[in-house]
Short mmCIF file of C-alpha atoms in Angstrom, two decimals:
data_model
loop_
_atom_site.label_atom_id
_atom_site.label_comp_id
_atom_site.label_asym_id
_atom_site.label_seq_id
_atom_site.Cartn_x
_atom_site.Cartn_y
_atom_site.Cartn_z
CA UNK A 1 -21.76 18.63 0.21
CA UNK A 2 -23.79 15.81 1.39
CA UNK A 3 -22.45 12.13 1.49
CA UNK A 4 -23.77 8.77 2.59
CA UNK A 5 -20.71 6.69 3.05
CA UNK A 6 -21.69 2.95 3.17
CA UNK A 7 -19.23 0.14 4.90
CA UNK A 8 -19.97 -3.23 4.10
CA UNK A 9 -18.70 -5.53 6.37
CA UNK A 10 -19.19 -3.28 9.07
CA UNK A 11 -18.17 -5.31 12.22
CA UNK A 12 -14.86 -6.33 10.29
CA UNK A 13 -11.48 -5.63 11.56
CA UNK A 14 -10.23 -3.01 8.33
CA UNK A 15 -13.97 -1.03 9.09
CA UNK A 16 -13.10 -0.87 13.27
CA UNK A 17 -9.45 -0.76 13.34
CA UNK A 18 -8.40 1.83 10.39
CA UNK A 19 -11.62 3.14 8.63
CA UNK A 20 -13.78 4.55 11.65
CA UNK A 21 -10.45 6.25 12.97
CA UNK A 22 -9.34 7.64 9.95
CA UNK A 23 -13.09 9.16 9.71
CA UNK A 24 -12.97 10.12 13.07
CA UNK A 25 -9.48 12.21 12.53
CA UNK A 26 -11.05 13.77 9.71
CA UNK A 27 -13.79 14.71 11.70
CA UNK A 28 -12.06 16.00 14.55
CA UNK A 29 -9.87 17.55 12.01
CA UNK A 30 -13.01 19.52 10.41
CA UNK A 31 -12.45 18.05 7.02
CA UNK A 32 -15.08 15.61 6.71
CA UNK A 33 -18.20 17.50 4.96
CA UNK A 34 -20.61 18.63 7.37
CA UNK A 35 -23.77 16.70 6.14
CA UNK A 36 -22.80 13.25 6.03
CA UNK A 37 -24.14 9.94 7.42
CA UNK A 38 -21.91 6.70 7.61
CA UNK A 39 -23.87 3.51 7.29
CA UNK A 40 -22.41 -0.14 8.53
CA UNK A 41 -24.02 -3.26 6.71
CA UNK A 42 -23.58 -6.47 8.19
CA UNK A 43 -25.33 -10.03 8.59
CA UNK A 44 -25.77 -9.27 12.81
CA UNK A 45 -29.17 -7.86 14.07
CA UNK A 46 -27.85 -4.39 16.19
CA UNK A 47 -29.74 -1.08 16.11
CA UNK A 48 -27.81 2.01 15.73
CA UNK A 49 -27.21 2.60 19.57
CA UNK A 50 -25.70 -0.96 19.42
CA UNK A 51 -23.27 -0.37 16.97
CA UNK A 52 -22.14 2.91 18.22
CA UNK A 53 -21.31 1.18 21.54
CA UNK A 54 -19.80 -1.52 19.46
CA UNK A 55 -17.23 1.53 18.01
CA UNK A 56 -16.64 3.29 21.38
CA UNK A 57 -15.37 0.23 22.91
CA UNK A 58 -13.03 -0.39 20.23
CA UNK A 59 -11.56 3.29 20.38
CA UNK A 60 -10.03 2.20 23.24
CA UNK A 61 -7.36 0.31 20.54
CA UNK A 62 -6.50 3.43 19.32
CA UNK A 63 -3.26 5.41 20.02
CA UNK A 64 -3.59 7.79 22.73
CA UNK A 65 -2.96 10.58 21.05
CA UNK A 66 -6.08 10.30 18.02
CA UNK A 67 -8.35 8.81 20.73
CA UNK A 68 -11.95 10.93 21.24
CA UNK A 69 -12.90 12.31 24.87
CA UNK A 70 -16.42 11.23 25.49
CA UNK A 71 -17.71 14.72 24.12
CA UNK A 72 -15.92 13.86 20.67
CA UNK A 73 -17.03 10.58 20.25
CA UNK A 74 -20.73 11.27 20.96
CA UNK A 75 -20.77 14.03 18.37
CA UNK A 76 -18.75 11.85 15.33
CA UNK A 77 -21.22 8.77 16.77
CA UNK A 78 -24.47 10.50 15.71
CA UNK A 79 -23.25 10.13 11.85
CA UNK A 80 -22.68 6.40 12.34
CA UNK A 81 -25.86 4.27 11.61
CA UNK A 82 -26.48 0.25 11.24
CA UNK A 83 -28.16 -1.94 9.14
CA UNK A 84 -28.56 -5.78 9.06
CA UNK A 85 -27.84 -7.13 5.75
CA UNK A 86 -27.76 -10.61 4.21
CA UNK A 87 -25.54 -9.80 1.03
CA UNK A 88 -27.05 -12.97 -1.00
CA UNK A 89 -30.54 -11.27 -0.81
CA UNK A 90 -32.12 -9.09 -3.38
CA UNK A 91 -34.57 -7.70 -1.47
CA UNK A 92 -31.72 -6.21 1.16
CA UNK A 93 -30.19 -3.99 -1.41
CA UNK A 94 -33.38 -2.65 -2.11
CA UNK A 95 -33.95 -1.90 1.52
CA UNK A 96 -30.65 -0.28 1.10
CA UNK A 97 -31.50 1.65 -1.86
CA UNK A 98 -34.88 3.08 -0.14
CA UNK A 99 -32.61 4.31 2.77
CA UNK A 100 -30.43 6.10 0.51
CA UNK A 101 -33.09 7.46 -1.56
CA UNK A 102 -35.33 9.11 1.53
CA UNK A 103 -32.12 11.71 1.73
CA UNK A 104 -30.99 12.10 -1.65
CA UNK A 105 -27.58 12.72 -0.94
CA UNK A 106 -25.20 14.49 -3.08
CA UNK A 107 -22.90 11.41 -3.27
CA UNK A 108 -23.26 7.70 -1.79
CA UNK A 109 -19.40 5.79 -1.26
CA UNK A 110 -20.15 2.39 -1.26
CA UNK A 111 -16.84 0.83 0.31
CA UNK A 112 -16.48 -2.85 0.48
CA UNK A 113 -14.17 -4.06 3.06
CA UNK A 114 -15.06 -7.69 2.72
CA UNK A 115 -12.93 -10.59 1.30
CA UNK A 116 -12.62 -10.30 -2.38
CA UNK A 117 -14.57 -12.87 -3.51
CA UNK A 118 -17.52 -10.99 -2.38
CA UNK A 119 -17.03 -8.04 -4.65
CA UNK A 120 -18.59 -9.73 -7.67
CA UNK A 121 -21.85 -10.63 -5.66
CA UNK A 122 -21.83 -7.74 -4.08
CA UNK A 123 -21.31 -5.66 -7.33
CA UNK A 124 -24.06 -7.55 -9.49
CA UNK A 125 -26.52 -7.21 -6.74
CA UNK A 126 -25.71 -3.31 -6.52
CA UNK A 127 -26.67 -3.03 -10.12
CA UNK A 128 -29.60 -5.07 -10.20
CA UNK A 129 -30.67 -2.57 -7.19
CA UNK A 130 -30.24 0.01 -9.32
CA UNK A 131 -27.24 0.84 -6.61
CA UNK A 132 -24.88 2.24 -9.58
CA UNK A 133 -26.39 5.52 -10.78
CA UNK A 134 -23.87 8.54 -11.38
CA UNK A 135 -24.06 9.64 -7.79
CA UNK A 136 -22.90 6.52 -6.59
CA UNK A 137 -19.18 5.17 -5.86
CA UNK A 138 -17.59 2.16 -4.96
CA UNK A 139 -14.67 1.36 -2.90
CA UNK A 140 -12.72 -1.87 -3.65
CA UNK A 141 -10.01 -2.69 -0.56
CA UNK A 142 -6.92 -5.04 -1.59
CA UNK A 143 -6.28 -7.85 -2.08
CA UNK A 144 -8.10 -7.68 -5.44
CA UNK A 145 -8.19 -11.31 -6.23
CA UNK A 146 -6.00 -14.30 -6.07
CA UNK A 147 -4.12 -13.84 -9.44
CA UNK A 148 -4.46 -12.73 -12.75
CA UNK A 149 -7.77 -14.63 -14.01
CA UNK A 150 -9.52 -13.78 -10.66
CA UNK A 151 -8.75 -9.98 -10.62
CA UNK A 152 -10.39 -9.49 -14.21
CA UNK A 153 -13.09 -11.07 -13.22
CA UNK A 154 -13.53 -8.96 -10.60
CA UNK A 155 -12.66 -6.25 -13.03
CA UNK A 156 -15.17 -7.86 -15.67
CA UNK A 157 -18.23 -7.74 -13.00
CA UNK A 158 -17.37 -4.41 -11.45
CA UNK A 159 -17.06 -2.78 -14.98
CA UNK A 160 -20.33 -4.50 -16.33
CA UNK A 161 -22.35 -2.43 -13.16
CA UNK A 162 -20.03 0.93 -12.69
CA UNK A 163 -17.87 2.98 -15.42
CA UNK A 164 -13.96 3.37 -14.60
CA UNK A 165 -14.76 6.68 -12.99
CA UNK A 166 -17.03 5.29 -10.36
CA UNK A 167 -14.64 2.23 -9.05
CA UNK A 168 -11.79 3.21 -6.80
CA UNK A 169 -9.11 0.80 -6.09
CA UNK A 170 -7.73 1.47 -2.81
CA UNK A 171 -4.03 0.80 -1.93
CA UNK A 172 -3.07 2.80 1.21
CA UNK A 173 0.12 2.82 1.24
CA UNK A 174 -0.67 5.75 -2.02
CA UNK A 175 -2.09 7.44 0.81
CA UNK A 176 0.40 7.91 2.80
CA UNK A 177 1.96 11.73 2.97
CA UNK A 178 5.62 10.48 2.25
CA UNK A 179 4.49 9.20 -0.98
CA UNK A 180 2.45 11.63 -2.19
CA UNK A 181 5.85 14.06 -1.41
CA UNK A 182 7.50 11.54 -3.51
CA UNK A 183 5.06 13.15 -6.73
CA UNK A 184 6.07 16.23 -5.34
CA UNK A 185 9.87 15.65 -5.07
CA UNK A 186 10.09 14.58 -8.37
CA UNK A 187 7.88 16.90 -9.88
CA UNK A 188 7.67 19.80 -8.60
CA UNK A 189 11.14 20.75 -8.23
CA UNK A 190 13.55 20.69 -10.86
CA UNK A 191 16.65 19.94 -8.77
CA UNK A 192 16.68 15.43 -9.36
CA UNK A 193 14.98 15.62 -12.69
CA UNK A 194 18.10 16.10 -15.11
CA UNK A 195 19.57 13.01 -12.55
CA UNK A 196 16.72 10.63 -12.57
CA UNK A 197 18.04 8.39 -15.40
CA UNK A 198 20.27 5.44 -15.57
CA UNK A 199 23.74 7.83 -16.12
CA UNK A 200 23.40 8.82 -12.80
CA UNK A 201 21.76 6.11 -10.66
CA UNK A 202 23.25 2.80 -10.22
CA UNK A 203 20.38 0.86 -8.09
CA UNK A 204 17.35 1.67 -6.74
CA UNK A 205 16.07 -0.02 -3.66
CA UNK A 206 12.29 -0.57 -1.89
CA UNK A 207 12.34 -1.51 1.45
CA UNK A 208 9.06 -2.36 3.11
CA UNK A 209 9.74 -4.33 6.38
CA UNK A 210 7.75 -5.17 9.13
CA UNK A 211 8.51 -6.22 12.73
CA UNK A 212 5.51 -7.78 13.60
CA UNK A 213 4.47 -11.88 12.24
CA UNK A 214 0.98 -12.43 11.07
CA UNK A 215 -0.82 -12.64 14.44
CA UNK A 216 -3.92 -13.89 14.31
CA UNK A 217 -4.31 -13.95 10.47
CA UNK A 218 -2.66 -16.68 9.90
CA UNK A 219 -5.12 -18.79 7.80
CA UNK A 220 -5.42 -15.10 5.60
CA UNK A 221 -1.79 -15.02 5.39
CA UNK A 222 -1.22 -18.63 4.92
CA UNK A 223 -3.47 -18.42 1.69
CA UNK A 224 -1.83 -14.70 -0.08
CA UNK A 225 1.40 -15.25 0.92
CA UNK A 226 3.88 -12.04 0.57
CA UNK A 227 4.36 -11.17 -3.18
CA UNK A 228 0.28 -10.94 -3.13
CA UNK A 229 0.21 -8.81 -0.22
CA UNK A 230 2.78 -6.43 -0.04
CA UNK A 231 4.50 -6.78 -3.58
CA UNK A 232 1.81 -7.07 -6.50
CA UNK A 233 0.00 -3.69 -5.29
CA UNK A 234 2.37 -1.60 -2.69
CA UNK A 235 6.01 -2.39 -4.10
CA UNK A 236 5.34 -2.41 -7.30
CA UNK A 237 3.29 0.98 -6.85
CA UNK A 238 6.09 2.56 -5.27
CA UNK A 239 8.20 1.71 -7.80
CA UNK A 240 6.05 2.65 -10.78
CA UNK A 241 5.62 6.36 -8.90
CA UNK A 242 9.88 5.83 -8.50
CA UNK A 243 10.29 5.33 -12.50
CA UNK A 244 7.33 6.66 -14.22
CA UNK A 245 7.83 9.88 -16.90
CA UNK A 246 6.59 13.21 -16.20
CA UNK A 247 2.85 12.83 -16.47
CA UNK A 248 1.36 15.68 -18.50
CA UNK A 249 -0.96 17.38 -15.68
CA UNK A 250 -1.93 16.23 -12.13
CA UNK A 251 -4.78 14.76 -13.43
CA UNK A 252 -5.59 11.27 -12.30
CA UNK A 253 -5.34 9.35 -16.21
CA UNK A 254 -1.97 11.35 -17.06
CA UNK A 255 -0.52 9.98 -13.60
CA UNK A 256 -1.84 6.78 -13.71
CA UNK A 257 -0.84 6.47 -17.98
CA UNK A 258 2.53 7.00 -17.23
CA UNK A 259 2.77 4.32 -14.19
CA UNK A 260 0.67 2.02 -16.53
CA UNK A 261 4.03 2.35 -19.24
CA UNK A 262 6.12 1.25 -16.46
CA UNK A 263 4.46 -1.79 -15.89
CA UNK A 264 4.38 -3.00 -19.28
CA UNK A 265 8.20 -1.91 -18.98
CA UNK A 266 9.20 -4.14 -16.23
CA UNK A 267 11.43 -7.31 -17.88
CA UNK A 268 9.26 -10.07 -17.73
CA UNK A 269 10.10 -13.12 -15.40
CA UNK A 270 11.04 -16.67 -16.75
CA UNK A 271 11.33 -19.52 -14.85
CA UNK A 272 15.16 -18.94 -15.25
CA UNK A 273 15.02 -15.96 -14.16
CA UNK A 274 13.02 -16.39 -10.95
CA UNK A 275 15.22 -18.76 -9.62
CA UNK A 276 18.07 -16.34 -10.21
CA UNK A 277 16.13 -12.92 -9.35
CA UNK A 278 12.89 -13.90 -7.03
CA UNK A 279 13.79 -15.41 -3.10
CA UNK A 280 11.55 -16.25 -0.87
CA UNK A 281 12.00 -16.97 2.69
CA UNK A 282 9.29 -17.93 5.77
CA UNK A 283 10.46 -16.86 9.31
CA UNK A 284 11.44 -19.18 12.30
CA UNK A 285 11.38 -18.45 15.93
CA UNK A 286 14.12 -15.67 17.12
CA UNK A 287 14.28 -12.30 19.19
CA UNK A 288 11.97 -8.99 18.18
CA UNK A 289 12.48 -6.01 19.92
CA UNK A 290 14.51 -8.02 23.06
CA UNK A 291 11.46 -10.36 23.13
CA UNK A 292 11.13 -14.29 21.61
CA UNK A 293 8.66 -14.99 19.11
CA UNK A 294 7.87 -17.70 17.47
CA UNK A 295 8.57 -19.29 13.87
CA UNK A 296 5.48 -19.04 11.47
CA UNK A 297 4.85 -22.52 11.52
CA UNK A 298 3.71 -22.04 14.95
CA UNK A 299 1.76 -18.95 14.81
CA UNK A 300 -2.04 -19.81 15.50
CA UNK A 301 -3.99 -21.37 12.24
CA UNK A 302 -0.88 -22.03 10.08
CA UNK A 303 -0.59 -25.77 8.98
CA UNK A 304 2.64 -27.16 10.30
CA UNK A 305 3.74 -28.13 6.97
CA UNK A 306 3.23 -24.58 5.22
CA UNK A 307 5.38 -23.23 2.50
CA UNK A 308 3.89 -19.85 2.73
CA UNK A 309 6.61 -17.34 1.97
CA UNK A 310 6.47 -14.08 4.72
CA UNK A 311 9.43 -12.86 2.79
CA UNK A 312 10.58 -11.71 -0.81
CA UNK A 313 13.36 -10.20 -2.32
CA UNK A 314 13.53 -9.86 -6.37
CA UNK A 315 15.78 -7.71 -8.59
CA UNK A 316 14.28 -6.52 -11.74
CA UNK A 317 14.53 -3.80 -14.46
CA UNK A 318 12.80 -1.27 -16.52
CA UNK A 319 13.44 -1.47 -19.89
CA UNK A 320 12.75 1.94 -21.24
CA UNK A 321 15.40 4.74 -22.19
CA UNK A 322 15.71 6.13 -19.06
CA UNK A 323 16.49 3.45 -16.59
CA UNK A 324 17.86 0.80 -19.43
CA UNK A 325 20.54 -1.70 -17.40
CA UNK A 326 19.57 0.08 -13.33
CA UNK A 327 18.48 -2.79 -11.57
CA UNK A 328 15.17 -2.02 -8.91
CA UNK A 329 15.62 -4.70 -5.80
CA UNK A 330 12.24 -4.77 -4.12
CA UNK A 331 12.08 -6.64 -0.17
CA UNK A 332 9.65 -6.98 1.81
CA UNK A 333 8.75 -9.17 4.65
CA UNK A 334 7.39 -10.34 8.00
CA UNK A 335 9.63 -10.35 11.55
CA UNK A 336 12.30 -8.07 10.03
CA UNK A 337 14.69 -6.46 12.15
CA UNK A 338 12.88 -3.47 12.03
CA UNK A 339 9.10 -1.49 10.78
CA UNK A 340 11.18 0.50 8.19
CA UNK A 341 9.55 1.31 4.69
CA UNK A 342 11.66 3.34 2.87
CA UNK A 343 13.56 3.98 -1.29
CA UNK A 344 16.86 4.24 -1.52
CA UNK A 345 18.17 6.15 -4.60
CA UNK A 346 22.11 4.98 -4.95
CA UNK A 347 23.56 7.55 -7.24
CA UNK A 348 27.22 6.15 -9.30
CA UNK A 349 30.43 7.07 -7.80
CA UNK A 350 32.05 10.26 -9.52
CA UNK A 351 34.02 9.05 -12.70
CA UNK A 352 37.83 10.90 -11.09
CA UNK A 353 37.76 10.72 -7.17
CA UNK A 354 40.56 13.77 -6.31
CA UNK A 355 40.62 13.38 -3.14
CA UNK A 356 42.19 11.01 -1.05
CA UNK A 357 40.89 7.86 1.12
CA UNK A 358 37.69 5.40 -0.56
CA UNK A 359 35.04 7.73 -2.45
CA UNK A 360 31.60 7.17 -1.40
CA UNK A 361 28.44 7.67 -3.68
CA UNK A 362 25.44 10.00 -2.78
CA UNK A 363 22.44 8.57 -2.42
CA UNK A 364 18.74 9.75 -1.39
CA UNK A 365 16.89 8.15 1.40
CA UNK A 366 13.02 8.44 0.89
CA UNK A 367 11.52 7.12 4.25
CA UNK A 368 8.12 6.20 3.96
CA UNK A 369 7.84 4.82 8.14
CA UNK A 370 7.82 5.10 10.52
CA UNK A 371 9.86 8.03 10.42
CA UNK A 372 8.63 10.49 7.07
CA UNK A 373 11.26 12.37 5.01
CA UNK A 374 14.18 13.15 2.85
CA UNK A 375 17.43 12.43 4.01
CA UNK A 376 20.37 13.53 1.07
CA UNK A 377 24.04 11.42 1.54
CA UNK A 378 26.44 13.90 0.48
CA UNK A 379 30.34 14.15 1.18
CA UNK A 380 32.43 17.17 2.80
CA UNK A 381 35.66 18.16 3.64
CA UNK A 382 36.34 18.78 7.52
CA UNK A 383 38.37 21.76 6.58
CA UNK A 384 40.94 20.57 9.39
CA UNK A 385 43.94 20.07 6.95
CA UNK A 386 44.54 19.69 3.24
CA UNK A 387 45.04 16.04 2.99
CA UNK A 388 41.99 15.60 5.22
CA UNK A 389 39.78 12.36 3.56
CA UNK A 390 36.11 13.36 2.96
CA UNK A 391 33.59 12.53 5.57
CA UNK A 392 29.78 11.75 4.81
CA UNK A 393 27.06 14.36 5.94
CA UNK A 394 23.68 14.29 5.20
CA UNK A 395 20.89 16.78 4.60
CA UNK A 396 17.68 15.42 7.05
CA UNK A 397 14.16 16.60 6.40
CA UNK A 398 11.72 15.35 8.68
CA UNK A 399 7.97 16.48 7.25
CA UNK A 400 6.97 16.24 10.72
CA UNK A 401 8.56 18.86 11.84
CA UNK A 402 8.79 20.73 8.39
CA UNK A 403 4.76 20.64 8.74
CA UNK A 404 4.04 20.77 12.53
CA UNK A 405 0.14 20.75 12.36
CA UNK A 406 -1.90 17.90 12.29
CA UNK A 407 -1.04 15.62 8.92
CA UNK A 408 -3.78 13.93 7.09
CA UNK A 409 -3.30 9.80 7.27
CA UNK A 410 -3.54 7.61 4.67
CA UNK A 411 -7.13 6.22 4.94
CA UNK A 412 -8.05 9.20 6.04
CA UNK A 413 -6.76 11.52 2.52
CA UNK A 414 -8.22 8.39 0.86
CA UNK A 415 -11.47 8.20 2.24
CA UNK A 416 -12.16 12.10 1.98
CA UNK A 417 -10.77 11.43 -1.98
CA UNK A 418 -13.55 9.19 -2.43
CA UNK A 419 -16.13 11.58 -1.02
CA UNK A 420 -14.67 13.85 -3.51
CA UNK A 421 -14.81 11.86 -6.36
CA UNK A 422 -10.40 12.37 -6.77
CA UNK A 423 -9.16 9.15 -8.37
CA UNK A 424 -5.14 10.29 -8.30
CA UNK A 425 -4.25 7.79 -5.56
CA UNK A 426 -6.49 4.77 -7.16
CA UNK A 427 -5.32 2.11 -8.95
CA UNK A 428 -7.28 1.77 -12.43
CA UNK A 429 -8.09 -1.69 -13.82
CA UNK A 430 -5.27 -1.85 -16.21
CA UNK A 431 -2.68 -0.96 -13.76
CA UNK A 432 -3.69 -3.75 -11.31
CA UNK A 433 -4.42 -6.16 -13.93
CA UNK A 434 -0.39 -5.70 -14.81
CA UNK A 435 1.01 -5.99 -12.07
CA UNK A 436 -0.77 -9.56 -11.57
CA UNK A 437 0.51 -9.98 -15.31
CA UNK A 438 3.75 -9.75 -14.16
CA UNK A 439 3.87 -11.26 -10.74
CA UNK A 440 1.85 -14.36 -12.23
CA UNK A 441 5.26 -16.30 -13.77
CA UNK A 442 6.59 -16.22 -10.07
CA UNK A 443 3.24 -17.48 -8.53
CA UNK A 444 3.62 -20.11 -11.39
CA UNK A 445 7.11 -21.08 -10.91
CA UNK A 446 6.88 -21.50 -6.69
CA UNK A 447 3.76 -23.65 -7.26
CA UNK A 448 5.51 -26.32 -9.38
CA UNK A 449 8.79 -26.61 -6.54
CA UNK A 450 8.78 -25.35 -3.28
CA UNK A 451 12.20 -26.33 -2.34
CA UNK A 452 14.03 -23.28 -3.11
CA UNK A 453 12.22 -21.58 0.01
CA UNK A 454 14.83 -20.25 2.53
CA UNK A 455 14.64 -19.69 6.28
CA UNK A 456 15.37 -16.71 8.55
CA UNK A 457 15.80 -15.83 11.75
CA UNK A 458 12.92 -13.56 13.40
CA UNK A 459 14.67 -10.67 13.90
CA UNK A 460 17.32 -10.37 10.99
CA UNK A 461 16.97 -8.71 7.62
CA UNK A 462 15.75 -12.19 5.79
CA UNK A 463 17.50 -14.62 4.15
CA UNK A 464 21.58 -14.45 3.80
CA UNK A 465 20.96 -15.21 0.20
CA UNK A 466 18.98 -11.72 -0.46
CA UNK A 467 22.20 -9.92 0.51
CA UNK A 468 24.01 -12.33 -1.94
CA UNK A 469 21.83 -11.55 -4.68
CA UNK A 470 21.95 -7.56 -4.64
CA UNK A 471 26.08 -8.32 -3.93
CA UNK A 472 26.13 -10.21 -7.28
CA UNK A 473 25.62 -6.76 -9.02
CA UNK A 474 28.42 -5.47 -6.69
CA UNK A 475 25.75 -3.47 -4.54
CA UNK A 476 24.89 -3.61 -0.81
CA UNK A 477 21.25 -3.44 0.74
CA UNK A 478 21.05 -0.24 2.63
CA UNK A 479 21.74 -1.38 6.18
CA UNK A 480 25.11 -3.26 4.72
CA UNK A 481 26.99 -0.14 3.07
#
């Protein structure tokens, strides 16, 4: 199959640091189709030997291990070409279009990795090029917009120049190989199914933790904030694949139907209700790793008097049969103790403990990174006397070494779904317009009072006060039991 896979914003960071890797590993893997050509669009005036040497030096940022030898990355360089674009101009896109046309490929991937509020320029002048035929698709990278009103506009503009089965709404955490086991987990093997309900699970949990502060993104960061980055689209994702029903098939409407229904499930946030269920909490200078680092209000281009969260803990529910009264706690956040991403399934207690010392519940540890697998909390008997008090044991898969070849990333499975045209690990309009629904009372609530924002230590596991809200149920985040 032929392909002509378009970047724009070419020279950005997401197109260097994650998308021309991921299409490298896919080349060196031999997945990427054979007759492609990847195209970089950008305002700066480079030829295509230029940009090439632009992408070899960067390759040096790579981990050693996915890096090319000189041999690999000449080969995968003679797909890449360049192209000097001014996206305000008409008359570009219809270069464009001519230099897509001369090849006639079997499908042209239009990905934009620029900010956001480019997409509906971008997307208008793609039509009015004539840049939307059925051949073409187009790539959409998060954040997609600033809240509710700006996200269906983007929706509104993208839908008035492509149909729903030509956009694809990236979020690459569905990429990743431990979640797409978490579809197979739950549906492909009967053994949780009859427990996946609310008589058997007491609290679910989604961890998503980094180490690392904002870097040098802090004027991005300082503007989205941490429910728009990592809770609107990857948290809530998680959990809608976490709760959803049994979709009907695999195919990409009956999966992404069923984590629609969850959505609309979630109990809707009041301003009550956020300041009992929502915290939010902005690092301050502390240890990482056995090294100091500072608070965010001194990380380069933050204003000194920011009340940008870079942490958020909420407890919610679904209110459907199934999970009726199980409360989710999603937490996530920058300068954490650890990079740990990872669902914790707490199972209830059994209803007559026999034996003797405290009973312990099961519970299932899906861990997302940066270690991938299952790991099943179970409890046994020593077998050293009869009055012996159970100990806990656990049942450890690592998919690493369950599946020793090479695994596919999660740009990379994305990228190669695009070139296929699969849509199961995209977001569809109506998904990501309800999670914004939903997130929008909080955004709504912080902006009118900003004094309920907490402080943590870089370093810790966030604010004391997310601890006190998950202990208010009677329940302990994961790292506390």
């Amino acid at each position: 199959m032929s392909f002509d896979l378009v970047f724009f914003g070419g020279t950005g960071d997401l197109t260097w640091r994650k998308l021309m890797p991921a299409l490298f590993q896919a080349f060196r893997h031999g997945k990427l189709p054979a007759d492609g050509r990847i195209l970089a669009v950008a305002r700066d005036e480079r030829s295509d030997a230029d940009y090439r040497q632009f992408i070899r030096e960067r390759f040096v940022d790579v981990d050693s291990s996915k890096r090319p030898s000189d041999d690999e990355f000449d080969r995968f360089a003679a797909l890449l070409h360049y192209r000097r674009m001014d996206l305000s101009q008409p008359a570009d896109y219809a270069g464009l279009k001519t230099w897509l046309d001369e090849r006639g490929a079997d499908t042209a991937v239009l990905y934009l990795a620029t900010s956001p509020h480019l997409f509906p320029v971008i997307c208008e002048q793609l039509g009015a090029a004539g840049l939307n035929g059925p051949k073409v698709r187009v790539v959409l990278e998060k954040p997609l917009g600033h809240d509710l009103a700006s996200a269906q506009e983007i929706n509104r503009v993208v839908r008035s120049v492509f149909t729903e089965r030509q956009a694809f709404r990236i979020d690459h955490y569905l990429g990743k190989p431990a979640v797409q086991n978490l579809m197979a987990l739950r549906f492909a093997n009967a053994l949780f199914e009859p427990l996946w309900r609310r008589e058997c699970i007491s609290n679910i949990q989604i961890t998503l933790a980094e180490s690392i502060g904002v870097g040098t993104r802090g004027d991005f960061y300082d503007r989205t904030g941490c429910l728009r980055d990592m809770v609107q689209n990857h948290a809530l994702q998680l959990l809608t694949m976490i709760a959803m029903e049994p979709p009907s098939t695999n195919d990409a409407d009956a999966i992404r139907d069923e984590k629609l229904k969850v959505l609309k499930s979630l109990r809707p946030f009041t301003p009550e209700s956020v300041a009992r269920d929502v915290l939010r909490g902005q690092y301050k200078a502390g240890t990482v790793d056995g090294k100091s680092v500072p608070g965010y209000l001194d990380e380069v281009k933050v204003p000194h008097d920011s009340a940008c969260e870079t942490f958020v803990a909420l407890r919610t529910e679904v209110q459907n049969w199934r999970w009726a009264g199980v409360p989710f706690y999603l937490r996530t956040g920058k300068r954490l103790a650890a990079r740990d991403a990872q669902i914790v399934v707490n199972f209830r207690e059994v209803p007559h403990p026999i034996f003797p010392g405290s009973s312990r519940a099961n519970k299932l540890v899906i861990k997302l990174q940066p270690e991938d697998g299952l790991e099943l909390h179970l409890l046994a008997a020593k077998g050293s006397g009869q009055s012996d008090a159970l100990s806990p044991v656990s049942l450890d898969l690592d998919f690493d070494k369950a599946f020793p070849t090479e695994r596919v990333g999660a740009y990379e499975r994305l990228l190669l779904d695009a070139i296929a045209g699969r849509l199961n690990l995209f977001v569809r309009s109506d998904e990501q317009e309800q999670a914004w629904r939903w997130v929008e009372p909080i955004l709504d609530t912080w902006a009118q009072d900003t004094s309920d924002l907490k402080t943590y230590t870089a370093g810790s596991w966030g604010p004391p006060a997310a601890s006190a809200m998950v202990a208010r149920d009677g329940f302990a985040w994961a790292e506390e039991q």
